[in-house]
Short mmCIF file of C-alpha atoms in Angstrom, two decimals:
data_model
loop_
_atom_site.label_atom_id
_atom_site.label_comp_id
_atom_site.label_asym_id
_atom_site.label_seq_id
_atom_site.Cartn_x
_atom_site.Cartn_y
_atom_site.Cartn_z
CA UNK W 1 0.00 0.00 0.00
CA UNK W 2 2.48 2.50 0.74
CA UNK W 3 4.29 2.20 -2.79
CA UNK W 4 0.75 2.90 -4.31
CA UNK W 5 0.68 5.93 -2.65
CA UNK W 6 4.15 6.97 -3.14
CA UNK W 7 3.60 6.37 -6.83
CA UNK W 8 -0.18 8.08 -6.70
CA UNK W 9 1.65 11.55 -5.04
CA UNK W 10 3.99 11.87 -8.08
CA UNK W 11 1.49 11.55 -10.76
CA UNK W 12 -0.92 13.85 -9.02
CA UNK W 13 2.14 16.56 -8.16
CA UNK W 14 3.13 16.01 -12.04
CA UNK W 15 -0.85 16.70 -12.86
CA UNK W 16 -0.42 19.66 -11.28
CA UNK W 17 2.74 21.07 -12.75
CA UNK W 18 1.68 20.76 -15.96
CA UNK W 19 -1.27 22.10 -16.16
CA UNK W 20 -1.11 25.88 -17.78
CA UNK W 21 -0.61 28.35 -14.98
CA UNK W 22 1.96 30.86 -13.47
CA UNK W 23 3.98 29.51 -11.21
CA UNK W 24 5.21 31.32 -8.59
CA UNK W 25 8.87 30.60 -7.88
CA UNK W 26 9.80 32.61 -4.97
CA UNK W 27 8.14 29.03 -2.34
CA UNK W 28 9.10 26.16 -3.36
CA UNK W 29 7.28 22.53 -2.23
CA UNK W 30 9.65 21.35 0.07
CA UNK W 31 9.82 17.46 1.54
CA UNK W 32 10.51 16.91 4.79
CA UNK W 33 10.67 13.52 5.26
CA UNK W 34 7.41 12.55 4.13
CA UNK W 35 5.45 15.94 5.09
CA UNK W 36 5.55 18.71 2.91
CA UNK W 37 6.26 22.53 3.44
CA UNK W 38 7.53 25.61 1.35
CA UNK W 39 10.94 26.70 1.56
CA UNK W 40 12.78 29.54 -0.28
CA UNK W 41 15.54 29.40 -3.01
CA UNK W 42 18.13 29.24 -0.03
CA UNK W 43 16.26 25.74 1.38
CA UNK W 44 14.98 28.18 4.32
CA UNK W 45 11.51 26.88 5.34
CA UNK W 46 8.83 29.66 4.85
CA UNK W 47 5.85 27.68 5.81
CA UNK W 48 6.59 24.30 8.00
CA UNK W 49 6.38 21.02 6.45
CA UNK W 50 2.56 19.91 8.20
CA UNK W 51 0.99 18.64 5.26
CA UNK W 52 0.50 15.34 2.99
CA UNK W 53 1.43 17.32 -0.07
CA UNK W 54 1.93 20.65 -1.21
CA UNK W 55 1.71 21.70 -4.74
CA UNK W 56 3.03 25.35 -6.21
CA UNK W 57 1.95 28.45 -5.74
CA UNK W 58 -0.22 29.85 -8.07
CA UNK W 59 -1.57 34.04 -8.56
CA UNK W 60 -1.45 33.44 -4.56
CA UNK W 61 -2.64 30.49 -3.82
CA UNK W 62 -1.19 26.54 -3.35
CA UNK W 63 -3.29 23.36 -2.97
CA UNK W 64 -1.88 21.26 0.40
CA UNK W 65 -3.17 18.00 1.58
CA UNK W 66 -4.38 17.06 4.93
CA UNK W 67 -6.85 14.22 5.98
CA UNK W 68 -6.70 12.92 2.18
CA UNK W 69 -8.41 16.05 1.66
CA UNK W 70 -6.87 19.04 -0.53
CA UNK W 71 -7.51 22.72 0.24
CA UNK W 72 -5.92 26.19 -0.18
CA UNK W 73 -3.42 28.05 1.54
CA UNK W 74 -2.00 31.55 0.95
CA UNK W 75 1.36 32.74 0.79
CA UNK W 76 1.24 33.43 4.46
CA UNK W 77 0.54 29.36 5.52
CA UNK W 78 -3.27 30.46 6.20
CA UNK W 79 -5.88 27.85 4.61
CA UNK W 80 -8.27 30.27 2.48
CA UNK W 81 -10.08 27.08 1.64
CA UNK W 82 -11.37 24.90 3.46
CA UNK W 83 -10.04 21.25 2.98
CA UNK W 84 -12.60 19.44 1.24
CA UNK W 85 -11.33 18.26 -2.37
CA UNK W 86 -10.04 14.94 -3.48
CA UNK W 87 -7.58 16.41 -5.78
CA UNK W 88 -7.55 20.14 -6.51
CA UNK W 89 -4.99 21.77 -8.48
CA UNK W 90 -3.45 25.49 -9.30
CA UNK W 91 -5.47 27.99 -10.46
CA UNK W 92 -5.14 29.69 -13.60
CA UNK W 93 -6.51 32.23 -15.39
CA UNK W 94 -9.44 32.13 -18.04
CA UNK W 95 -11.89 33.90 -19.11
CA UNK W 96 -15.61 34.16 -20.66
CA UNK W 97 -17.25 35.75 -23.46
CA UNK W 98 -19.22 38.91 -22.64
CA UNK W 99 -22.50 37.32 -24.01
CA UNK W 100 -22.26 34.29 -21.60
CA UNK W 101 -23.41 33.78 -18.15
CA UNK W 102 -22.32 31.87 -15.20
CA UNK W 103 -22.48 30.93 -11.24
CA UNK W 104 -20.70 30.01 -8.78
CA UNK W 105 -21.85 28.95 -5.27
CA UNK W 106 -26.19 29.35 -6.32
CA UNK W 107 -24.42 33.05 -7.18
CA UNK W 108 -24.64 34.66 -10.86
CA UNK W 109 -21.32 36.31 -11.33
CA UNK W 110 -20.45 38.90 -13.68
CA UNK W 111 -18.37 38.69 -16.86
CA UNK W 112 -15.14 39.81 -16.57
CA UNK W 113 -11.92 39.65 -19.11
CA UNK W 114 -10.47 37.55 -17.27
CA UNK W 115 -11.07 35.57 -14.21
CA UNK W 116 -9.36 32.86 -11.73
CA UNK W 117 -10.48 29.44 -11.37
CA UNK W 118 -9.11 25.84 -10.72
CA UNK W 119 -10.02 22.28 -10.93
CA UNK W 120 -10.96 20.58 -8.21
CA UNK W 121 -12.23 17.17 -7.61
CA UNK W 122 -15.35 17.12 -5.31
CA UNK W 123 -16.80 13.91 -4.74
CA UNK W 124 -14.53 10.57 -4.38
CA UNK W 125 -13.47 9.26 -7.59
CA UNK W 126 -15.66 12.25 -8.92
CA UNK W 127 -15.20 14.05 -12.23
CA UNK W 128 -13.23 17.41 -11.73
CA UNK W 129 -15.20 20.42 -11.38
CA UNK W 130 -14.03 24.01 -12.23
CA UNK W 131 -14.24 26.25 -8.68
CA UNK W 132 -13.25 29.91 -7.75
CA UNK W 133 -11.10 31.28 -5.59
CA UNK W 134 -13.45 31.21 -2.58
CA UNK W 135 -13.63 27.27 -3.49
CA UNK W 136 -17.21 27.81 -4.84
CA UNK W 137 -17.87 25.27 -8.02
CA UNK W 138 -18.43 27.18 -10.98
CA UNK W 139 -21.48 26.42 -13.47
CA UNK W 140 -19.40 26.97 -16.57
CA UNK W 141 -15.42 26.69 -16.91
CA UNK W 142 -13.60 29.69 -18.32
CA UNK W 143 -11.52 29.05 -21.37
CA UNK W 144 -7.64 29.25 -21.74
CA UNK W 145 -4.99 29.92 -24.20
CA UNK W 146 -2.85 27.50 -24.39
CA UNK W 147 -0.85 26.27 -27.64
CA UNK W 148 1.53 23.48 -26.97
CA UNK W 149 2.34 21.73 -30.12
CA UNK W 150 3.70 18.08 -30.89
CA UNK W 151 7.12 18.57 -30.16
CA UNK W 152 8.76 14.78 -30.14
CA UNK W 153 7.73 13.04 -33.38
CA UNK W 154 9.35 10.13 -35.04
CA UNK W 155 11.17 10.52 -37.98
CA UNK W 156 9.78 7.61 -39.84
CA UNK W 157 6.38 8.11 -41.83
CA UNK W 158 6.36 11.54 -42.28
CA UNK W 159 4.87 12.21 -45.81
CA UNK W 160 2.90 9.89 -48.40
CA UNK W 161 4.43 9.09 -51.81
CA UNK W 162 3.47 10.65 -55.14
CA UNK W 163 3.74 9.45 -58.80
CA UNK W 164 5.39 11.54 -61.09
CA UNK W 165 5.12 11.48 -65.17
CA UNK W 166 8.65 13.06 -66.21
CA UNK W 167 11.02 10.87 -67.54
CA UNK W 168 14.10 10.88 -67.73
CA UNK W 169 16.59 10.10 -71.39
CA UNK W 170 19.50 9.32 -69.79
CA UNK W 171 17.73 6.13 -67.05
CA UNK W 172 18.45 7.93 -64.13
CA UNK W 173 15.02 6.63 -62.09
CA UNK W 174 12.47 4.61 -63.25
CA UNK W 175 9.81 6.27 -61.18
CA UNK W 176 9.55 9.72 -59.27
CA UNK W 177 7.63 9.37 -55.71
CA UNK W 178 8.28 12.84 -54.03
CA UNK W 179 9.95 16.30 -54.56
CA UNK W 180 10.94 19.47 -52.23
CA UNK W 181 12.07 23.03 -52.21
CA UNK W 182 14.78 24.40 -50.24
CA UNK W 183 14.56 27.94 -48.74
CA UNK W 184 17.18 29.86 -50.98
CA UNK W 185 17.66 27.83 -53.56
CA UNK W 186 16.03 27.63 -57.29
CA UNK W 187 16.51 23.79 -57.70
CA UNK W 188 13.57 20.80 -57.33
CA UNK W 189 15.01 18.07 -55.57
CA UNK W 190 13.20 14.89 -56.40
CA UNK W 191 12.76 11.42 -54.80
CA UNK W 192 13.37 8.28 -56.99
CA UNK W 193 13.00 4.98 -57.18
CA UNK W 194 15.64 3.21 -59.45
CA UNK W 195 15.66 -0.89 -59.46
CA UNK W 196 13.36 -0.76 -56.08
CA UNK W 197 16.14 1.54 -54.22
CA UNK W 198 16.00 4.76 -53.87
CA UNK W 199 17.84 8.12 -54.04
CA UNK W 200 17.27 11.96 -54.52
CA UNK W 201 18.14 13.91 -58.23
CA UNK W 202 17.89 17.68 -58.89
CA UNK W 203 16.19 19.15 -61.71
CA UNK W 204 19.19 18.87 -63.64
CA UNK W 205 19.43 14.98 -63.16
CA UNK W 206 22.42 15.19 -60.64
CA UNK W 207 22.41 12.00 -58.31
CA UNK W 208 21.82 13.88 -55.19
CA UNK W 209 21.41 10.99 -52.90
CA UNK W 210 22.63 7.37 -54.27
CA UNK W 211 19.99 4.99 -55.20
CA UNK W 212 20.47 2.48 -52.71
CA UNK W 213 18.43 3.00 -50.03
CA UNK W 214 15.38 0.75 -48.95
CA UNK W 215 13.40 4.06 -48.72
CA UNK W 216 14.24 7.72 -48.20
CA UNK W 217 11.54 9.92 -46.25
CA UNK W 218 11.25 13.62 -46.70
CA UNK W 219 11.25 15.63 -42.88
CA UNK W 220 9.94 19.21 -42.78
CA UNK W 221 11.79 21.19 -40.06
CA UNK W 222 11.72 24.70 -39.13
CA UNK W 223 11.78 25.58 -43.04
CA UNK W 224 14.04 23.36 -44.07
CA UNK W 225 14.49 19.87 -45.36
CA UNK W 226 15.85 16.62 -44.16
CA UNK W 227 15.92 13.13 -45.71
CA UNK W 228 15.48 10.07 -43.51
CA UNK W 229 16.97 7.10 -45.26
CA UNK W 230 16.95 3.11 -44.10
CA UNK W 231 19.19 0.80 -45.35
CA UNK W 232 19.68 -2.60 -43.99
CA UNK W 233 17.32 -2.20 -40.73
CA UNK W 234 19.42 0.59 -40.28
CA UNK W 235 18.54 4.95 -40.34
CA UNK W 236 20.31 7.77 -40.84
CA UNK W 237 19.67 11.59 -41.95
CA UNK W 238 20.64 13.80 -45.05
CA UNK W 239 20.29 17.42 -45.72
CA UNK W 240 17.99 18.47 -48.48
CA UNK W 241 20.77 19.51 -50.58
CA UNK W 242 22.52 15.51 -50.29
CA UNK W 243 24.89 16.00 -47.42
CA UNK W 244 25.25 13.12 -44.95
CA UNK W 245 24.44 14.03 -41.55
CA UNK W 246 24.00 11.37 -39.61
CA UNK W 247 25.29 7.77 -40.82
CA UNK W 248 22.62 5.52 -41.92
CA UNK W 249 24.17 2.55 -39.14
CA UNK W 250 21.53 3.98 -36.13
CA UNK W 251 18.64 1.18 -35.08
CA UNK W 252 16.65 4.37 -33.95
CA UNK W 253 16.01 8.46 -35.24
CA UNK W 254 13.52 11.18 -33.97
CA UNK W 255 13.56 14.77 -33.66
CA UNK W 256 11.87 17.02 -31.30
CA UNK W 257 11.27 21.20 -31.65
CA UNK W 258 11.06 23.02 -28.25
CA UNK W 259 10.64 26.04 -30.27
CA UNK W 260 10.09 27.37 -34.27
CA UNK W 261 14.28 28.02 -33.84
CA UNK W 262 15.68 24.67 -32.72
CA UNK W 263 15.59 20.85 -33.61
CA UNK W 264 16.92 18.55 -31.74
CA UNK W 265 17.77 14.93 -33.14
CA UNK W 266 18.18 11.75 -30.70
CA UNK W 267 20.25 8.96 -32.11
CA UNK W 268 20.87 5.17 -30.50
CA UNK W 269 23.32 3.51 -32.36
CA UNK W 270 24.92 0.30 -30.25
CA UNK W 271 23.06 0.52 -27.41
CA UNK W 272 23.58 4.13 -26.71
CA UNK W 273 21.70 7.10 -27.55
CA UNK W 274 23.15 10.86 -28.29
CA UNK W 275 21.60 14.30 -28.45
CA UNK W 276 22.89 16.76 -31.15
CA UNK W 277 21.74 20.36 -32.55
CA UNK W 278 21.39 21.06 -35.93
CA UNK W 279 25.10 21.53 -36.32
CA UNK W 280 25.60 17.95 -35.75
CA UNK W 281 27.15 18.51 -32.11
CA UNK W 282 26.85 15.72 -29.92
CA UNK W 283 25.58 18.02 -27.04
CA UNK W 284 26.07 15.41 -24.09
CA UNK W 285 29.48 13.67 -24.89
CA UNK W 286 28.25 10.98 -22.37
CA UNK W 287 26.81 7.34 -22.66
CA UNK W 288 23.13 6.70 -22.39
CA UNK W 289 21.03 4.13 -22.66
CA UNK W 290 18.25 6.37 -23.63
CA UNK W 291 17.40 9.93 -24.21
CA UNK W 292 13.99 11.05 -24.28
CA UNK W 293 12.52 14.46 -24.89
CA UNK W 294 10.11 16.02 -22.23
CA UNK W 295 6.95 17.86 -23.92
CA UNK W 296 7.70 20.29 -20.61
CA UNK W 297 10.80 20.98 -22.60
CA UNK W 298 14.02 19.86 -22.34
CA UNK W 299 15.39 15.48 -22.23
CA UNK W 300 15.35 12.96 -19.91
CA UNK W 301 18.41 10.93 -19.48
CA UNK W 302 18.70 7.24 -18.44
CA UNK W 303 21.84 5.83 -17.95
CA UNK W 304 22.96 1.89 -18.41
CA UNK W 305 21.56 0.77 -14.79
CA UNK W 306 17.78 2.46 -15.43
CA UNK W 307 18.37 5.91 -13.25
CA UNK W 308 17.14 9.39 -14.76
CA UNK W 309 18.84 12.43 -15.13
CA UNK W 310 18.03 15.59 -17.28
CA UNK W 311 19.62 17.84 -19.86
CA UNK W 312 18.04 21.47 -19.71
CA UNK W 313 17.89 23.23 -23.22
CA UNK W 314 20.26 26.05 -21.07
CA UNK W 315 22.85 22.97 -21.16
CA UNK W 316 22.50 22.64 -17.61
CA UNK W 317 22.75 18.29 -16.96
CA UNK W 318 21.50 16.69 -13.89
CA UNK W 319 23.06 13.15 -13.93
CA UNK W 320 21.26 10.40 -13.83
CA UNK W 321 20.14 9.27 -10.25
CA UNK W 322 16.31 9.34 -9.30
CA UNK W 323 13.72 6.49 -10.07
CA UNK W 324 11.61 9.15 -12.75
CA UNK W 325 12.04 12.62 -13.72
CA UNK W 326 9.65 15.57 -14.97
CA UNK W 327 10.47 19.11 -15.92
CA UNK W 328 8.04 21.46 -14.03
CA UNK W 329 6.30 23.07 -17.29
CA UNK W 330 7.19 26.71 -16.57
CA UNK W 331 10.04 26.92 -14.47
CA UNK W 332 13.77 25.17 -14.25
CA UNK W 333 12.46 22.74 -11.81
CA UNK W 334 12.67 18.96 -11.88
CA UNK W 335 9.86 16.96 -10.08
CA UNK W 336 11.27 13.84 -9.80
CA UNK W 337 10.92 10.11 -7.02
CA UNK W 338 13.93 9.42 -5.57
CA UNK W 339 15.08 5.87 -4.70
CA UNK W 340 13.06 5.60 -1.80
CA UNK W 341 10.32 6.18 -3.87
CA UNK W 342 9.20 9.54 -2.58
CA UNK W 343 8.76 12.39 -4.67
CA UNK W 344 10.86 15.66 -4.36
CA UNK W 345 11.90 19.01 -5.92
CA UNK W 346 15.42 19.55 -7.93
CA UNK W 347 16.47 22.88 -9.31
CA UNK W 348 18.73 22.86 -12.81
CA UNK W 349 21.56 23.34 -10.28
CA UNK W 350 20.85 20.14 -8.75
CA UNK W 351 19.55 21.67 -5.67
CA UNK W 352 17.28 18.89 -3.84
CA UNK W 353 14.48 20.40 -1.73
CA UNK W 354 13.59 17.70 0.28
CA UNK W 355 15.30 15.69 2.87
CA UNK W 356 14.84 12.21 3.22
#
C-alpha cells in the first residue's frame, strides 16, 4: 500500500505542474521527510512542512493535503479554503465571453476579461469540477490559451508518396515518388526509385542521394528539409541539398522542436543514444542508454543501470540518479521520485528540496 501511494503523489504533483498556470517561484514545495512545506531558493523553510502534499503556488494560492483532503493556503501558511477536495490543483486564469453567463456557489457572477479558477475534484473518484477562488464550483469553466504543439515526433512516416510522369533520357530513375524546395535555392530536388532503391536527383538529373536505399523519407523542419533514409534495418539523416548528416548505421532516429528556432535529433546507435543540434554537435558527450525528450521541454536521461537524469535546453545536466524525472512546465524545476520512492523538488543546479 504504501508504494501505491508513493507512486499516486507523483502523478498527481506532475498533474499539477503541468497544467497551464503561473507559477510562482519565490516558495518552493519542500519534503521533509514525508510531510511537505515551502521553503525559499536558499532551502529556508517559509511555511513548515505539516501537510500530505503541497503543490506550487499559483496568482497566490497553493493546494496542500491534509486528511486525504486538498484545500488552499495563501502565501502566508493560512488555509483560504477549506479542505474538502479529493484532488484540486493550481489555479489559472481564463476567461468568458461577454455574451455568456455563469455561477458560482447558487451566485450569478459577472463577466469579466479575465477571471481565476481551478479544478478541483469534489466527490470521491468524482469528475473534476471548475471552482473559484473562494472554493465555490463554478457552473461553466472559463476558457484558456494554451498552444503546446507536438514537439517529439518520429522521424519515420512523415509524408505519403506521389507518382510523377517526367522521364528521364538518360535512365536515371524509373519512377519519381516525391519532390521538395529548399529555402534559398532555385533547384527541385526529387525522390526516386531506381531498381526498387531509392535516391534523390535535382532538376538537372544530378544524383543527389545514391539509389540504394530501402526508402528515403522527406522531414519538414523549421523551413528546411531533411531526408530520412533506411538501409539494412538501419537509419540515418541527409540534408535536403545531399549532405550526410547522420550515418545511416543507427537502429533508432527522432527529432523534437522546443521552439520554431531549434531541432533537436536523438540517435541510439549500439546501445547508446546521443543528443545533437542542428550543427551535428553531440551536445552530451556521455553514454546513455536512452534519451527522451520532455513535452515540458528539455530530455530525460537514463543511464545503463535504469536511473534518470536531465539535460536542460540552457545545457544545464543533472546526472542520472532518481527512479523518474519531470520538468516542471514553466520553471527550471525537476519533479522527480527518488530511490526511496518519494517524490521531491530539484532545481537545474541540482539543488534537492527535500530531505529524506
Amino acid at each position: 500500500m504504501k508504494r501505491i501511494k508513493t507512486i499516486s503523489i507523483f502523478l498527481l504533483l506532475f498533474s499539477s505542474s503541468t497544467f497551464a498556470q503561473q507559477l510562482d517561484l519565490s516558495l518552493i514545495p519542500y519534503r521533509q521527510g514525508n510531510l511537505w512545506g515551502y521553503a525559499y531558493a536558499d532551502k529556508s523553510i517559509a511555511i513548515a512542512p505539516i501537510f500530505q502534499n503541497a503543490k506550487w503556488f499559483s496568482y497566490g494560492y497553493a493546494a496542500v493535503e491534509k486528511g486525504n483532503r486538498y484545500g488552499y493556503i495563501n502565501k502566508q501558511g493560512f488555509l483560504v479554503i477549506p479542505y474538502k477536495f479529493y484532488d484540486a490543483k493550481a489555479f489559472v486564469k481564463g476567461y468568458f465571453d461577454s455574451d455568456e453567463k455563469h455561477s458560482a456557489g447558487g451566485k450569478v457572477m459577472q463577466n469579466e476579461d479575465s477571471v481565476l479558477f481551478a479544478g478541483a475534484v469534489i466527490k470521491l473518484n468524482g469528475i473534476e469540477r471548475c471552482i473559484d477562488t473562494k472554493g465555490r464550483v463554478m457552473t461553466k469553466c472559463p476558457a484558456i490559451n494554451e498552444n503546446r504543439p507536438d514537439n517529439n515526433q518520429p522521424i519515420l512516416t512523415v509524408t505519403n508518396q506521389i507518382v510523377y510522369s517526367l522521364k528521364s533520357d538518360a535512365n536515371i530513375f524509373d519512377k519519381l515518388v516525391d519532390d521538395y524546395h529548399l529555402p534559398n535555392n532555385n533547384n527541385t530536388y526529387y525522390i526516386g526509385l531506381k531498381n526498387n532503391k531509392y535516391g534523390v536527383i535535382n532538376n538537372t538529373f544530378d544524383i543527389i542521394v545514391p539509389f540504394e536505399y530501402d526508402s528515403i523519407k522527406r522531414v519538414n523542419l523549421n523551413e528546411t528539409v531533411y531526408l530520412q533514409v533506411q538501409k539494412n534495418g538501419m537509419t540515418g539523416l541527409y540534408t535536403g541539398t545531399g549532405d550526410i548528416f547522420l550515418q545511416a548505421n543507427k537502429t533508432r532516429l527522432s527529432y523534437a522542436t522546443p521552439t520554431k528556432e531549434t531541432v533537436y535529433f536523438i540517435e541510439s546507435q549500439n546501445g547508446i543514444a546521443r543528443l545533437r543540434d542542428v550543427n551535428n554537435q553531440d551536445l552530451i558527450n556521455a553514454d546513455y542508454s536512452d534519451i527522451a525528450y520532455d513535452e515540458n521541454g528539455g530530455f530525460i536521461l537514463t543511464s545503463s543501470d535504469n536511473y534518470k537524469g536531465y539535460y536542460f535546453l540552457d545545457k544545464k545536466i543533472i546526472k542520472p540518479k532518481y527512479l523518474e524525472v519531470r520538468l516542471v512546465r514553466g520553471g527550471n524545476f525537476l519533479l522527480v521520485k527518488t530511490v526511496t520512492g518519494k517524490a521531491g523538488y530539484v532545481n537545474a543546479d541540482g539543488v534537492e528540496y527535500f530531505t529524506e
